[in-house]
PDB file of C-alpha atoms in Angstrom:
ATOM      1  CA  UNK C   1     157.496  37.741 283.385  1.00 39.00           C
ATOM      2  CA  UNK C   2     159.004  37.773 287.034  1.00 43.00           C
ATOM      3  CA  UNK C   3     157.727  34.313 288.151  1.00 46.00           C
ATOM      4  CA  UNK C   4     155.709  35.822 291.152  1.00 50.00           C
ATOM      5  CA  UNK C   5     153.700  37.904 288.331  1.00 62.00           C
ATOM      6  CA  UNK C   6     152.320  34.115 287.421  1.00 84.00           C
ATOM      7  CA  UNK C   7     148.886  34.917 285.620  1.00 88.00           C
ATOM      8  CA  UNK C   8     147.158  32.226 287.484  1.00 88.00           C
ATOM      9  CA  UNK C   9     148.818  33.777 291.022  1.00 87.00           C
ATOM     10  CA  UNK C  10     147.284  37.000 289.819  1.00 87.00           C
ATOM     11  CA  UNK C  11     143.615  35.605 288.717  1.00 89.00           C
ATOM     12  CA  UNK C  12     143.624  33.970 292.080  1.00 87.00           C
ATOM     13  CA  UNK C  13     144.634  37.032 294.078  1.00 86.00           C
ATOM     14  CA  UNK C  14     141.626  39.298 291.833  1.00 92.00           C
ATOM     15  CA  UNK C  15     139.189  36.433 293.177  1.00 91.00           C
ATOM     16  CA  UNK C  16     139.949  37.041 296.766  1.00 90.00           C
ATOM     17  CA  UNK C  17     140.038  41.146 296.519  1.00 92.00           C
ATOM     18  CA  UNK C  18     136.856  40.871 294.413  1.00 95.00           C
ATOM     19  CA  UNK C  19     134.637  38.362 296.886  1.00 93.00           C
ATOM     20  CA  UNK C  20     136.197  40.731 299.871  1.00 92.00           C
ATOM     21  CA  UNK C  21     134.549  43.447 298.394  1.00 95.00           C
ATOM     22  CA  UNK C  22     131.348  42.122 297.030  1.00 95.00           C
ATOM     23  CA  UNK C  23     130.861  41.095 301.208  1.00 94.00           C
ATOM     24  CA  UNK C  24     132.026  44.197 302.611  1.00 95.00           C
ATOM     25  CA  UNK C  25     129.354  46.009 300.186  1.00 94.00           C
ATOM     26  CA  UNK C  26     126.500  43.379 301.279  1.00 95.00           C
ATOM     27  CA  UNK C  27     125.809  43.113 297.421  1.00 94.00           C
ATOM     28  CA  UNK C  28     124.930  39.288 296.040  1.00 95.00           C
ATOM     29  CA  UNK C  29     126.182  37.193 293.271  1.00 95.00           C
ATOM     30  CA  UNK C  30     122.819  37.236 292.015  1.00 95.00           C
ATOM     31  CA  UNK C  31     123.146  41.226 291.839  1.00 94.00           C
ATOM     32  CA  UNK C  32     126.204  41.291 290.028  1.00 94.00           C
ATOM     33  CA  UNK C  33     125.839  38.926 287.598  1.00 93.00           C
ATOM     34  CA  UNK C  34     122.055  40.766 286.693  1.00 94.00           C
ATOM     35  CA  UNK C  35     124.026  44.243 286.732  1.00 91.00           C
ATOM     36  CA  UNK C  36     126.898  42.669 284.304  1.00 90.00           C
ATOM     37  CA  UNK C  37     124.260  40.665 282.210  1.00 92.00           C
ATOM     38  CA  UNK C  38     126.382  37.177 282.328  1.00 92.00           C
ATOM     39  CA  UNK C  39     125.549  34.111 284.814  1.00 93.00           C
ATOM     40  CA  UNK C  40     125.869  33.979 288.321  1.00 93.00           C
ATOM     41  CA  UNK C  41     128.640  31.023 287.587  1.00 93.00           C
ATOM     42  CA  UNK C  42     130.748  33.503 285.720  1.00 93.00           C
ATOM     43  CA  UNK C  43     130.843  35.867 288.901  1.00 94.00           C
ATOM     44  CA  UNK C  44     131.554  32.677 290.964  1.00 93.00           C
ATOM     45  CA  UNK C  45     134.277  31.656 288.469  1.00 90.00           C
ATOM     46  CA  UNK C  46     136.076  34.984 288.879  1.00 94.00           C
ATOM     47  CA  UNK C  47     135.644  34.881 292.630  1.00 92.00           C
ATOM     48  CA  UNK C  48     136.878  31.676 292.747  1.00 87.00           C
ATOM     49  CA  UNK C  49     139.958  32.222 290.373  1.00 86.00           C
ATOM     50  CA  UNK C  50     138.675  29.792 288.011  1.00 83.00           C
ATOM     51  CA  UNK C  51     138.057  32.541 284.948  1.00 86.00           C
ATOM     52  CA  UNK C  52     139.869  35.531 283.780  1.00 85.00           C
ATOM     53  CA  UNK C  53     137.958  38.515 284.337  1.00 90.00           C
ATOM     54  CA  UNK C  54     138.650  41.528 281.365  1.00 92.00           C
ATOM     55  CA  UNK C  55     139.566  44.815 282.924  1.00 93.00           C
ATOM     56  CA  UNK C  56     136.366  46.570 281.699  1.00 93.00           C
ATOM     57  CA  UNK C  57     134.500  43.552 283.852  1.00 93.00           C
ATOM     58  CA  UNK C  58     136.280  44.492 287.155  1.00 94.00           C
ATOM     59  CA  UNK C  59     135.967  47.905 286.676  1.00 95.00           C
ATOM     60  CA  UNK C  60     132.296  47.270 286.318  1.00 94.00           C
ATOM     61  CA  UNK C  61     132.197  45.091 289.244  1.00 95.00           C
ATOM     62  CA  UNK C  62     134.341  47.321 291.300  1.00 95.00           C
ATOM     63  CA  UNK C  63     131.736  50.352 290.568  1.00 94.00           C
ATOM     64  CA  UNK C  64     128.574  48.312 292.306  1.00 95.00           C
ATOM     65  CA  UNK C  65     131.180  47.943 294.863  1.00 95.00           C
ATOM     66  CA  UNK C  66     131.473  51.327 295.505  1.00 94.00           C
ATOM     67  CA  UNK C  67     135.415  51.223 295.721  1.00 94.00           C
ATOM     68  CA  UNK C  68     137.816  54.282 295.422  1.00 92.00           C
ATOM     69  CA  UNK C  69     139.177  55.113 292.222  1.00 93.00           C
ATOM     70  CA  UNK C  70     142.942  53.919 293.977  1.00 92.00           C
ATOM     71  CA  UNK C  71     141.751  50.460 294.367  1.00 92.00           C
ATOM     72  CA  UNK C  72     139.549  50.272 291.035  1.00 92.00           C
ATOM     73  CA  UNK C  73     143.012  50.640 289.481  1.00 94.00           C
ATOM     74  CA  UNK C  74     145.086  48.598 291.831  1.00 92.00           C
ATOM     75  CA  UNK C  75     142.614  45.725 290.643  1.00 94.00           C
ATOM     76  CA  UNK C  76     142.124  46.053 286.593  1.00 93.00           C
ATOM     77  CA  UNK C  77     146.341  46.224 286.971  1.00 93.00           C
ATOM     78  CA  UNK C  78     145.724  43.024 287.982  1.00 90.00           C
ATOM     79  CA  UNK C  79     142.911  41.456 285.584  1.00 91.00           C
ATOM     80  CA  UNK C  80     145.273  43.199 282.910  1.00 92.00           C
ATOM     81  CA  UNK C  81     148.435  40.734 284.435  1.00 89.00           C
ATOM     82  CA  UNK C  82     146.197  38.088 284.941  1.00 87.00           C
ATOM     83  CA  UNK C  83     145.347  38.008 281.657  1.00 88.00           C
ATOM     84  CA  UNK C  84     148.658  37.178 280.372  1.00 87.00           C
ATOM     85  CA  UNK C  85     149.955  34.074 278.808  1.00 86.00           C
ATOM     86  CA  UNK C  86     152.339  31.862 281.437  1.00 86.00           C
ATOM     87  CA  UNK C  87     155.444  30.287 279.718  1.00 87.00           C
ATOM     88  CA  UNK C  88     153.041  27.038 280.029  1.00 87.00           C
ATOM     89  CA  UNK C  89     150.310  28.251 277.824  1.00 85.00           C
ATOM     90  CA  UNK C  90     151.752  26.429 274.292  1.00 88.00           C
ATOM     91  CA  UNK C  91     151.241  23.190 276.934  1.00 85.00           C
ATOM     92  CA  UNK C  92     147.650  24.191 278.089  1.00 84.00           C
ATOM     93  CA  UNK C  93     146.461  21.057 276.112  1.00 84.00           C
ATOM     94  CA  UNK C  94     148.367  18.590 278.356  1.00 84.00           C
ATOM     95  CA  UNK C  95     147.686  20.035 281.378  1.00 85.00           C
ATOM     96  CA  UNK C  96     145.096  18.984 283.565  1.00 75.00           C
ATOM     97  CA  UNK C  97     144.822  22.061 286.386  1.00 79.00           C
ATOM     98  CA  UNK C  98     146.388  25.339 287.591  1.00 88.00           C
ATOM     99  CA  UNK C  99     149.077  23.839 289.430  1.00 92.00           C
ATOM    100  CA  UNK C 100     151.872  25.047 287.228  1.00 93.00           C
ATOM    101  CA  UNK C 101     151.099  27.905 287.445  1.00 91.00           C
ATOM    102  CA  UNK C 102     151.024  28.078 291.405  1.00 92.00           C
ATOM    103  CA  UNK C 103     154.218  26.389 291.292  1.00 94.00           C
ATOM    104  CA  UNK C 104     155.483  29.429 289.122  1.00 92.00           C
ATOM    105  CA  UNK C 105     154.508  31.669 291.460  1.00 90.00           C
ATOM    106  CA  UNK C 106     155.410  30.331 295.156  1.00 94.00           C
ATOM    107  CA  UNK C 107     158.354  30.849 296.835  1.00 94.00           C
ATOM    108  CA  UNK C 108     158.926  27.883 298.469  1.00 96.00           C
ATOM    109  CA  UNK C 109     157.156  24.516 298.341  1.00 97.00           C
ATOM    110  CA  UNK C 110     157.230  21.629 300.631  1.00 98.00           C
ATOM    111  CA  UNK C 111     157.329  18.018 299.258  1.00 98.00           C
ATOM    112  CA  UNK C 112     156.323  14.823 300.561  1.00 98.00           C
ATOM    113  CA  UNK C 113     156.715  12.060 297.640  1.00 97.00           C
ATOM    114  CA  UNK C 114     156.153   8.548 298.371  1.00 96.00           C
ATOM    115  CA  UNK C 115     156.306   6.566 294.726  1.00 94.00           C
ATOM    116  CA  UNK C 116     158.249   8.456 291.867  1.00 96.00           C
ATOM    117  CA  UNK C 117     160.551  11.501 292.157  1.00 98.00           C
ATOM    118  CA  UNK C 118     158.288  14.770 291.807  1.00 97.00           C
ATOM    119  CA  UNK C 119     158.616  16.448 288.361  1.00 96.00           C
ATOM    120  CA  UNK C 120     160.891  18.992 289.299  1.00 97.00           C
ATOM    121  CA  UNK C 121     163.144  17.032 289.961  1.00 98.00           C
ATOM    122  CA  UNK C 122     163.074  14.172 286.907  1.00 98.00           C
ATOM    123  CA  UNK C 123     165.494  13.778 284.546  1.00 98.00           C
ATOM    124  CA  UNK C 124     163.898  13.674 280.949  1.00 98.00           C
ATOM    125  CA  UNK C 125     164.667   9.955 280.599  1.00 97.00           C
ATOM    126  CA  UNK C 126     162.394   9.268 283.840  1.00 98.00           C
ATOM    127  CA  UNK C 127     159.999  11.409 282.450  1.00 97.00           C
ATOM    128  CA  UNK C 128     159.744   9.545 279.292  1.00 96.00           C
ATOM    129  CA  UNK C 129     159.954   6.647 281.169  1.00 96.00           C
ATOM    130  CA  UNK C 130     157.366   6.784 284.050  1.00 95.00           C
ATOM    131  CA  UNK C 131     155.088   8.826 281.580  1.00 92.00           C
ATOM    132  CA  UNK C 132     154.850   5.699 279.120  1.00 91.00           C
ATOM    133  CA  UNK C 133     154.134   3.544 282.221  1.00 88.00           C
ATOM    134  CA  UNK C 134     151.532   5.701 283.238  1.00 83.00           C
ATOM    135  CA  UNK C 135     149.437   6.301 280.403  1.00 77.00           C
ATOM    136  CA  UNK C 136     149.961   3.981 277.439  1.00 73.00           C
ATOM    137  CA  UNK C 137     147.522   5.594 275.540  1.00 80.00           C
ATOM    138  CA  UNK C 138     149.263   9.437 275.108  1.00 86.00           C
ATOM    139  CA  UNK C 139     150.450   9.904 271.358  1.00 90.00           C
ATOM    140  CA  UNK C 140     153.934  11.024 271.072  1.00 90.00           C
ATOM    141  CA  UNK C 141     153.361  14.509 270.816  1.00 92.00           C
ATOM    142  CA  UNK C 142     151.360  14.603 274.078  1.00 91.00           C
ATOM    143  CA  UNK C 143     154.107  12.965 275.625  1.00 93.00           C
ATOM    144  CA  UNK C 144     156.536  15.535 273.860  1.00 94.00           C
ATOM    145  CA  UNK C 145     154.654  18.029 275.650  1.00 94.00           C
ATOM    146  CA  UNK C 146     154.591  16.829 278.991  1.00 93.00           C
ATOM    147  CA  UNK C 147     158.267  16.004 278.912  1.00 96.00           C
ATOM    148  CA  UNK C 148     159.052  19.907 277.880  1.00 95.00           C
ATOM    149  CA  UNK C 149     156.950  20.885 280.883  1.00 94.00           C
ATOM    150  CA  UNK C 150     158.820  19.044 283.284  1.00 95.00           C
ATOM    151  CA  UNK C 151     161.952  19.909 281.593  1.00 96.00           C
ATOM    152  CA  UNK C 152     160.939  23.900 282.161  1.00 95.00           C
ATOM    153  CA  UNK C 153     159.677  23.822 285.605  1.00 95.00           C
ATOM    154  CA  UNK C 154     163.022  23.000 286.703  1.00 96.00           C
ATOM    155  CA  UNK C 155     164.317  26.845 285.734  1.00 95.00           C
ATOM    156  CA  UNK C 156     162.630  27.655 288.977  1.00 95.00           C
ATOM    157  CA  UNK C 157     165.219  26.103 290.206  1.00 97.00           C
ATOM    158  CA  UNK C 158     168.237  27.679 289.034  1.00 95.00           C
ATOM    159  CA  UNK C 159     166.827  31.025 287.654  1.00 92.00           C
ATOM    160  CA  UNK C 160     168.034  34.670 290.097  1.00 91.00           C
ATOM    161  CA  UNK C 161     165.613  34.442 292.374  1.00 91.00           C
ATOM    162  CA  UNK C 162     165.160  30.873 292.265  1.00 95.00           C
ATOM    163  CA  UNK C 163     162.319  28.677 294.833  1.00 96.00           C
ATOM    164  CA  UNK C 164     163.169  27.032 298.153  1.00 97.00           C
ATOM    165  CA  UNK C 165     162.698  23.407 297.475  1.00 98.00           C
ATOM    166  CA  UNK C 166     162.534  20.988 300.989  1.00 98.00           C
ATOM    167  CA  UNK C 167     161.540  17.619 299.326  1.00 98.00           C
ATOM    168  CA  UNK C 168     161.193  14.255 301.349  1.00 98.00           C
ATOM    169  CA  UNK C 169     161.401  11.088 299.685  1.00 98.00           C
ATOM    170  CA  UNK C 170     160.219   7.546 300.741  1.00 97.00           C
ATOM    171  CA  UNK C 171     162.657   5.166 300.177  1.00 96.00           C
ATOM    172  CA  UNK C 172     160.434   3.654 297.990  1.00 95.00           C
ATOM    173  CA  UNK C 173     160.869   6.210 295.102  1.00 97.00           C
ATOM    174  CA  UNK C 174     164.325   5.314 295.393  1.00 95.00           C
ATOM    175  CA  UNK C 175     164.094   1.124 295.283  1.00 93.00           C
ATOM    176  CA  UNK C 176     161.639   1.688 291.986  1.00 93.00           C
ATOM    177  CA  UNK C 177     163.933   1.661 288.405  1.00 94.00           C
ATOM    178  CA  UNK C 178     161.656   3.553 286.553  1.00 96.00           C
ATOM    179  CA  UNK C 179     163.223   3.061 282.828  1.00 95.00           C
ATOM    180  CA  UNK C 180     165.539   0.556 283.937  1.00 94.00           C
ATOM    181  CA  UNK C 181     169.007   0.419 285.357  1.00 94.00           C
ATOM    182  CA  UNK C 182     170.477   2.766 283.210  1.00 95.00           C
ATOM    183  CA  UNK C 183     167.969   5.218 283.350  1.00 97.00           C
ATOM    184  CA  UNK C 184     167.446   5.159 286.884  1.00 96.00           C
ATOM    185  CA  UNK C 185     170.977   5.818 287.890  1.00 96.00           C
ATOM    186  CA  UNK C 186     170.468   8.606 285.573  1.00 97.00           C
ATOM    187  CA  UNK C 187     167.977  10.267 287.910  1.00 97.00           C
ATOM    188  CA  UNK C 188     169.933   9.147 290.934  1.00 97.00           C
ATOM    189  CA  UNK C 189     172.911  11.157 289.820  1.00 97.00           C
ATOM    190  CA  UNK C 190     170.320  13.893 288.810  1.00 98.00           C
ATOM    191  CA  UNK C 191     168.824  13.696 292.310  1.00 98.00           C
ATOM    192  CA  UNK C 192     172.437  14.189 293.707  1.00 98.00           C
ATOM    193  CA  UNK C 193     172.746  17.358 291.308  1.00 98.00           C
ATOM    194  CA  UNK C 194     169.789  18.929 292.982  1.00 98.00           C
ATOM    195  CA  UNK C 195     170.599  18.274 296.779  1.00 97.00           C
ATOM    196  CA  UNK C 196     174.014  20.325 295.923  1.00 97.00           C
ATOM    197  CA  UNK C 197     171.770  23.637 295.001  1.00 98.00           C
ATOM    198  CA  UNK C 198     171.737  25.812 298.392  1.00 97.00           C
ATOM    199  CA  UNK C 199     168.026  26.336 297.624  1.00 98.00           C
ATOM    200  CA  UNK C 200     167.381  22.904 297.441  1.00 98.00           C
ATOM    201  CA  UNK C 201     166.715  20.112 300.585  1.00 98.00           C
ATOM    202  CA  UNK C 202     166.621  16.862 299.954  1.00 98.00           C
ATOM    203  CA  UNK C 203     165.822  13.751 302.116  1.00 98.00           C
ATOM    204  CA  UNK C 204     165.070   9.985 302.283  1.00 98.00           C
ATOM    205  CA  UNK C 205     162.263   8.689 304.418  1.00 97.00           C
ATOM    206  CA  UNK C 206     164.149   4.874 305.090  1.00 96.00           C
ATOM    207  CA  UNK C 207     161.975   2.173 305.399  1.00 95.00           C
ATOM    208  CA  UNK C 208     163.177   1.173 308.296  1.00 95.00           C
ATOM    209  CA  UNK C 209     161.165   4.391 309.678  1.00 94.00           C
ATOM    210  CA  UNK C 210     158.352   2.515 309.746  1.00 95.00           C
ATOM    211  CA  UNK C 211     154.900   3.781 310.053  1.00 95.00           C
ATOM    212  CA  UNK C 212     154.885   7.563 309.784  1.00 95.00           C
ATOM    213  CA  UNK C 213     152.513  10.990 309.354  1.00 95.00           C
ATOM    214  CA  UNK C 214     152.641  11.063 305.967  1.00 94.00           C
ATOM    215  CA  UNK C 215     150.944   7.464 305.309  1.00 94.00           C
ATOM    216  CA  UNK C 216     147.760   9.121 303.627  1.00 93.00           C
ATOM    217  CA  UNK C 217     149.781   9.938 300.770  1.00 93.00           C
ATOM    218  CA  UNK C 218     152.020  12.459 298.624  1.00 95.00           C
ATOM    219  CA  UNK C 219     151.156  16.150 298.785  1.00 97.00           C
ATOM    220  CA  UNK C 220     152.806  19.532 297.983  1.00 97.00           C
ATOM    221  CA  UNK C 221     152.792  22.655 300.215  1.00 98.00           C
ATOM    222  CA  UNK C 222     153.113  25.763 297.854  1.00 96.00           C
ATOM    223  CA  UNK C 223     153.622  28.711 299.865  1.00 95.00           C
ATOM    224  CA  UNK C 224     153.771  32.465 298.281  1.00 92.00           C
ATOM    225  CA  UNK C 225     155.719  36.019 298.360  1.00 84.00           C
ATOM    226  CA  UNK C 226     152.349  38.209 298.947  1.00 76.00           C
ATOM    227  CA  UNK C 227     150.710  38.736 302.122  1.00 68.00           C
ATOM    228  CA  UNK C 228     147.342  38.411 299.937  1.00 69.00           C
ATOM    229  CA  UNK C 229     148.414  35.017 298.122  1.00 78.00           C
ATOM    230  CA  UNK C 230     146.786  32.156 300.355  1.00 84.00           C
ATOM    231  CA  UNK C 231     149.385  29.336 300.433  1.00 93.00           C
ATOM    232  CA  UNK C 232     147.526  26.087 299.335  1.00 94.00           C
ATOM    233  CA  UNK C 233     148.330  22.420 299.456  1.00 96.00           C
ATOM    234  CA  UNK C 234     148.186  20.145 296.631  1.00 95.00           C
ATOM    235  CA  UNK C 235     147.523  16.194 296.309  1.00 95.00           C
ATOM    236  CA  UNK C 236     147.750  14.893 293.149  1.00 87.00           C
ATOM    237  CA  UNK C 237     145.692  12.541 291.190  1.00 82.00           C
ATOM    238  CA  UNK C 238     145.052  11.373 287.717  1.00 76.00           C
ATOM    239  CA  UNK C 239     142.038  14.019 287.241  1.00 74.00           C
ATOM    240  CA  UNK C 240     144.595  16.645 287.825  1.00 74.00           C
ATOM    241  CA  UNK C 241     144.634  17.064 291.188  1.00 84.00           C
ATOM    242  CA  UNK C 242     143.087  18.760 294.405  1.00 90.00           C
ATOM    243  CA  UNK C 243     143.358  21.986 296.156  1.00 91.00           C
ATOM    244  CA  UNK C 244     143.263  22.414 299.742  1.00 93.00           C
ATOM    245  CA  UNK C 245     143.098  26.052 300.696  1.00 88.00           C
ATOM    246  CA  UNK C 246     141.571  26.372 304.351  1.00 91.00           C
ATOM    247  CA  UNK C 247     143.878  27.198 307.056  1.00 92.00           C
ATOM    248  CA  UNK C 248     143.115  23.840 309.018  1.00 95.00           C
ATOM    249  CA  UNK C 249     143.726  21.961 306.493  1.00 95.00           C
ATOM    250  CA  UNK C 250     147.119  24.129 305.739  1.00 95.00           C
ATOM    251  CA  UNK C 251     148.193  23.504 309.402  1.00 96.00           C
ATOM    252  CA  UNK C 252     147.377  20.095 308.950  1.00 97.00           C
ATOM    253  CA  UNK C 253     149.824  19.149 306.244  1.00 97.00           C
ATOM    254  CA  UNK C 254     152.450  21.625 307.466  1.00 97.00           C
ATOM    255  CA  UNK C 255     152.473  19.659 311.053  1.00 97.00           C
ATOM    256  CA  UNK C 256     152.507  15.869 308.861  1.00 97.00           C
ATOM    257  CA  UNK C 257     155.236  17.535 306.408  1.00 98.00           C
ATOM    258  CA  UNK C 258     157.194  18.628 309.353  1.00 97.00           C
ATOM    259  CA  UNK C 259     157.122  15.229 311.524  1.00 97.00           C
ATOM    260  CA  UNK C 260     158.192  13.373 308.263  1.00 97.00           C
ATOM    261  CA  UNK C 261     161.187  15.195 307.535  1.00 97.00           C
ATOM    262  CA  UNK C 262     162.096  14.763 311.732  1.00 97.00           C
ATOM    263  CA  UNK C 263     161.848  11.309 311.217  1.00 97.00           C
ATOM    264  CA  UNK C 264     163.486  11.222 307.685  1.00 98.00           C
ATOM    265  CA  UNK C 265     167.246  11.178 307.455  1.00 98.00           C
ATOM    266  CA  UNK C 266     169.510  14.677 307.415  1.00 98.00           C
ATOM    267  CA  UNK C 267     170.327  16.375 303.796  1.00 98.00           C
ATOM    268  CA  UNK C 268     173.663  14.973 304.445  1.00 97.00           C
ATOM    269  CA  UNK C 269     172.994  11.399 305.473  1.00 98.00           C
ATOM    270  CA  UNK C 270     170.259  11.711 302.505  1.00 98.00           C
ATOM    271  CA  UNK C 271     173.041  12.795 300.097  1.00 97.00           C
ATOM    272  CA  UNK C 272     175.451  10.286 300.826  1.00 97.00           C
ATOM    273  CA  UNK C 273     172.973   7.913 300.857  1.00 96.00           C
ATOM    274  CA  UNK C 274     172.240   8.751 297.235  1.00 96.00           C
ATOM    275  CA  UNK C 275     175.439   8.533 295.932  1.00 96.00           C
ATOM    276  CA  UNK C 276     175.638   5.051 297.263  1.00 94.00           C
ATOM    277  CA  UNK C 277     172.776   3.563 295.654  1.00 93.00           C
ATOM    278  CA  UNK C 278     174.449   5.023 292.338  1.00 92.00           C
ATOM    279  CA  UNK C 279     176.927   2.191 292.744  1.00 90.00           C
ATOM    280  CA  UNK C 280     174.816  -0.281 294.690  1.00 88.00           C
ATOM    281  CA  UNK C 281     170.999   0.366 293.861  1.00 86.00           C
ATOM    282  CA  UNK C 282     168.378  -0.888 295.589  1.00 80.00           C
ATOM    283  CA  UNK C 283     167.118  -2.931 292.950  1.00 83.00           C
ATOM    284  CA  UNK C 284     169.542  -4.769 292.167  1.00 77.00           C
ATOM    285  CA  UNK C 285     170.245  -5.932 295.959  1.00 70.00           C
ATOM    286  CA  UNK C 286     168.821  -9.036 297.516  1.00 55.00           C
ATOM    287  CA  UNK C 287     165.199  -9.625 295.906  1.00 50.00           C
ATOM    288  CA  UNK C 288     162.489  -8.584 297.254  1.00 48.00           C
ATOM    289  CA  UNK C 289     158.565  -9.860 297.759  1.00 40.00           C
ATOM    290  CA  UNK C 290     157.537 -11.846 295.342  1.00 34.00           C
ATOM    291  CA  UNK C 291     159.227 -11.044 291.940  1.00 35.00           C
TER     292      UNK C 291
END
């Protein structure tokens, strides 16, 4: 499947069309769901992207609509694609939310990390590594999983028509040996790896910065190919994460994401940088707080 053809991209993008037209024909949840004989929560699922719809549904739906027969098939085309199994679905019991598969389907995302390097970019022994510390309690097959997730997100990467990656880093990701020495210097080399992509930029927030816009905390811009596709930022938490789809609030992080990398250093300076700590890492330079 052509990573912009992301089943979740496509169950999000039937919400919108559907909601637009349920308002433009002044009909009511409450109507729909009566007419379909299923809960009002269903309808609000769909709307909402939450739940696949089946074809015969949306046809339904479209028909109280009163739609033209060219957009009645526009639409099941796309509860039939939206239906589809993602590359992620053998995973779908490790995964908390849809952000996957919004990551499959953007075109670019924007990165502002402030403790651990963001999956895309981990090697597997930092996965491994900062997974364990995380959660103690994951058996090793749900760890297994996770790992291979990580490990396949990166093919956005590097596939034909691969994703524009701008990540900023705070220096603390950098000063943290997740895994140890070894294992850390691991990632840093992996981290050096990535900046060389032309797809990919890459760059370190220095301490030395000090206070910035992006103090509040980590968050990912994912923004999409389609005119319909609302781009949406992401924070992340243990619960799986939140959305934040409103176009204030999208302004909002694109101004913060933009002011951090302005105050961050350039790709180069960040690269170089990089391939320093390799041979003189942070953590292993004069001691700091209170060890």
């Amino acid at each position: 499947m052509n990573h912009h053809r992301s089943p979740t991209i496509r169950r999000r993008r039937l919400g919108v069309e559907l909601r637009r037209h349920r308002e433009a024909a002044g009909v009511t949840i409450d109507v729909v769901a009566d007419r379909l004989g299923c809960s009002t929560s269903k309808v609000s699922r769909i709307e909402t992207g939450h739940t696949s719809a089946t074809p015969g549904d949306v046809s339904n739906i479209l028909d109280i609509y009163g739609v033209d027969d060219s957009i009645k098939a526009e639409l099941v085309q796309i509860a039939r694609e939206a239906r589809q199994k993602g590359w992620w679905h053998p995973y779908s019991t490790v995964l908390t939310g849809a952000y996957v598969g919004l990551e499959t389907a953007a075109r670019s995302i924007r990165a502002f990390e402030q403790q651990v390097v963001p999956g895309i970019l981990q090697s597997e022994e930092y996965a491994i590594a900062l997974i364990r510390g995380a959660q103690q309690d994951y058996t090793d097959q749900e760890l297994e999983q996770r790992v291979r997730v990580r490990m396949e997100r990166q093919a956005l990467l590097i596939q034909d028509d691969p994703i524009d990656l701008r990540v900023v880093l705070d220096e603390a990701v950098l000063s943290r040996p997740v895994g140890g020495d070894a294992v850390m210097r691991g990632q840093l080399t992996k981290l050096i790896e990535a900046a060389r992509l032309p797809n990919v930029t890459l760059q370190i927030l220095p301490f030395a910065a000090g206070a910035h816009a992006g103090m509040d905390g980590t968050f990912v811009i994912l923004e999409f190919e389609e005119e319909g596709d609302a781009d949406v930022v992401f924070i992340d938490n243990a619960t799986g994460g939140l959305f934040l789809e409103k176009s204030e609030e999208l302004r909002k992080y694109i101004s913060i994401f933009d002011t951090v990398r302005a105050a961050a250093l350039s790709a180069d300076a960040s690269l170089e940088w990089i391939e320093m700590l390799v041979e003189e890492p942070l953590w292993k330079s004069k001691r700091r707080g209170s060890g």
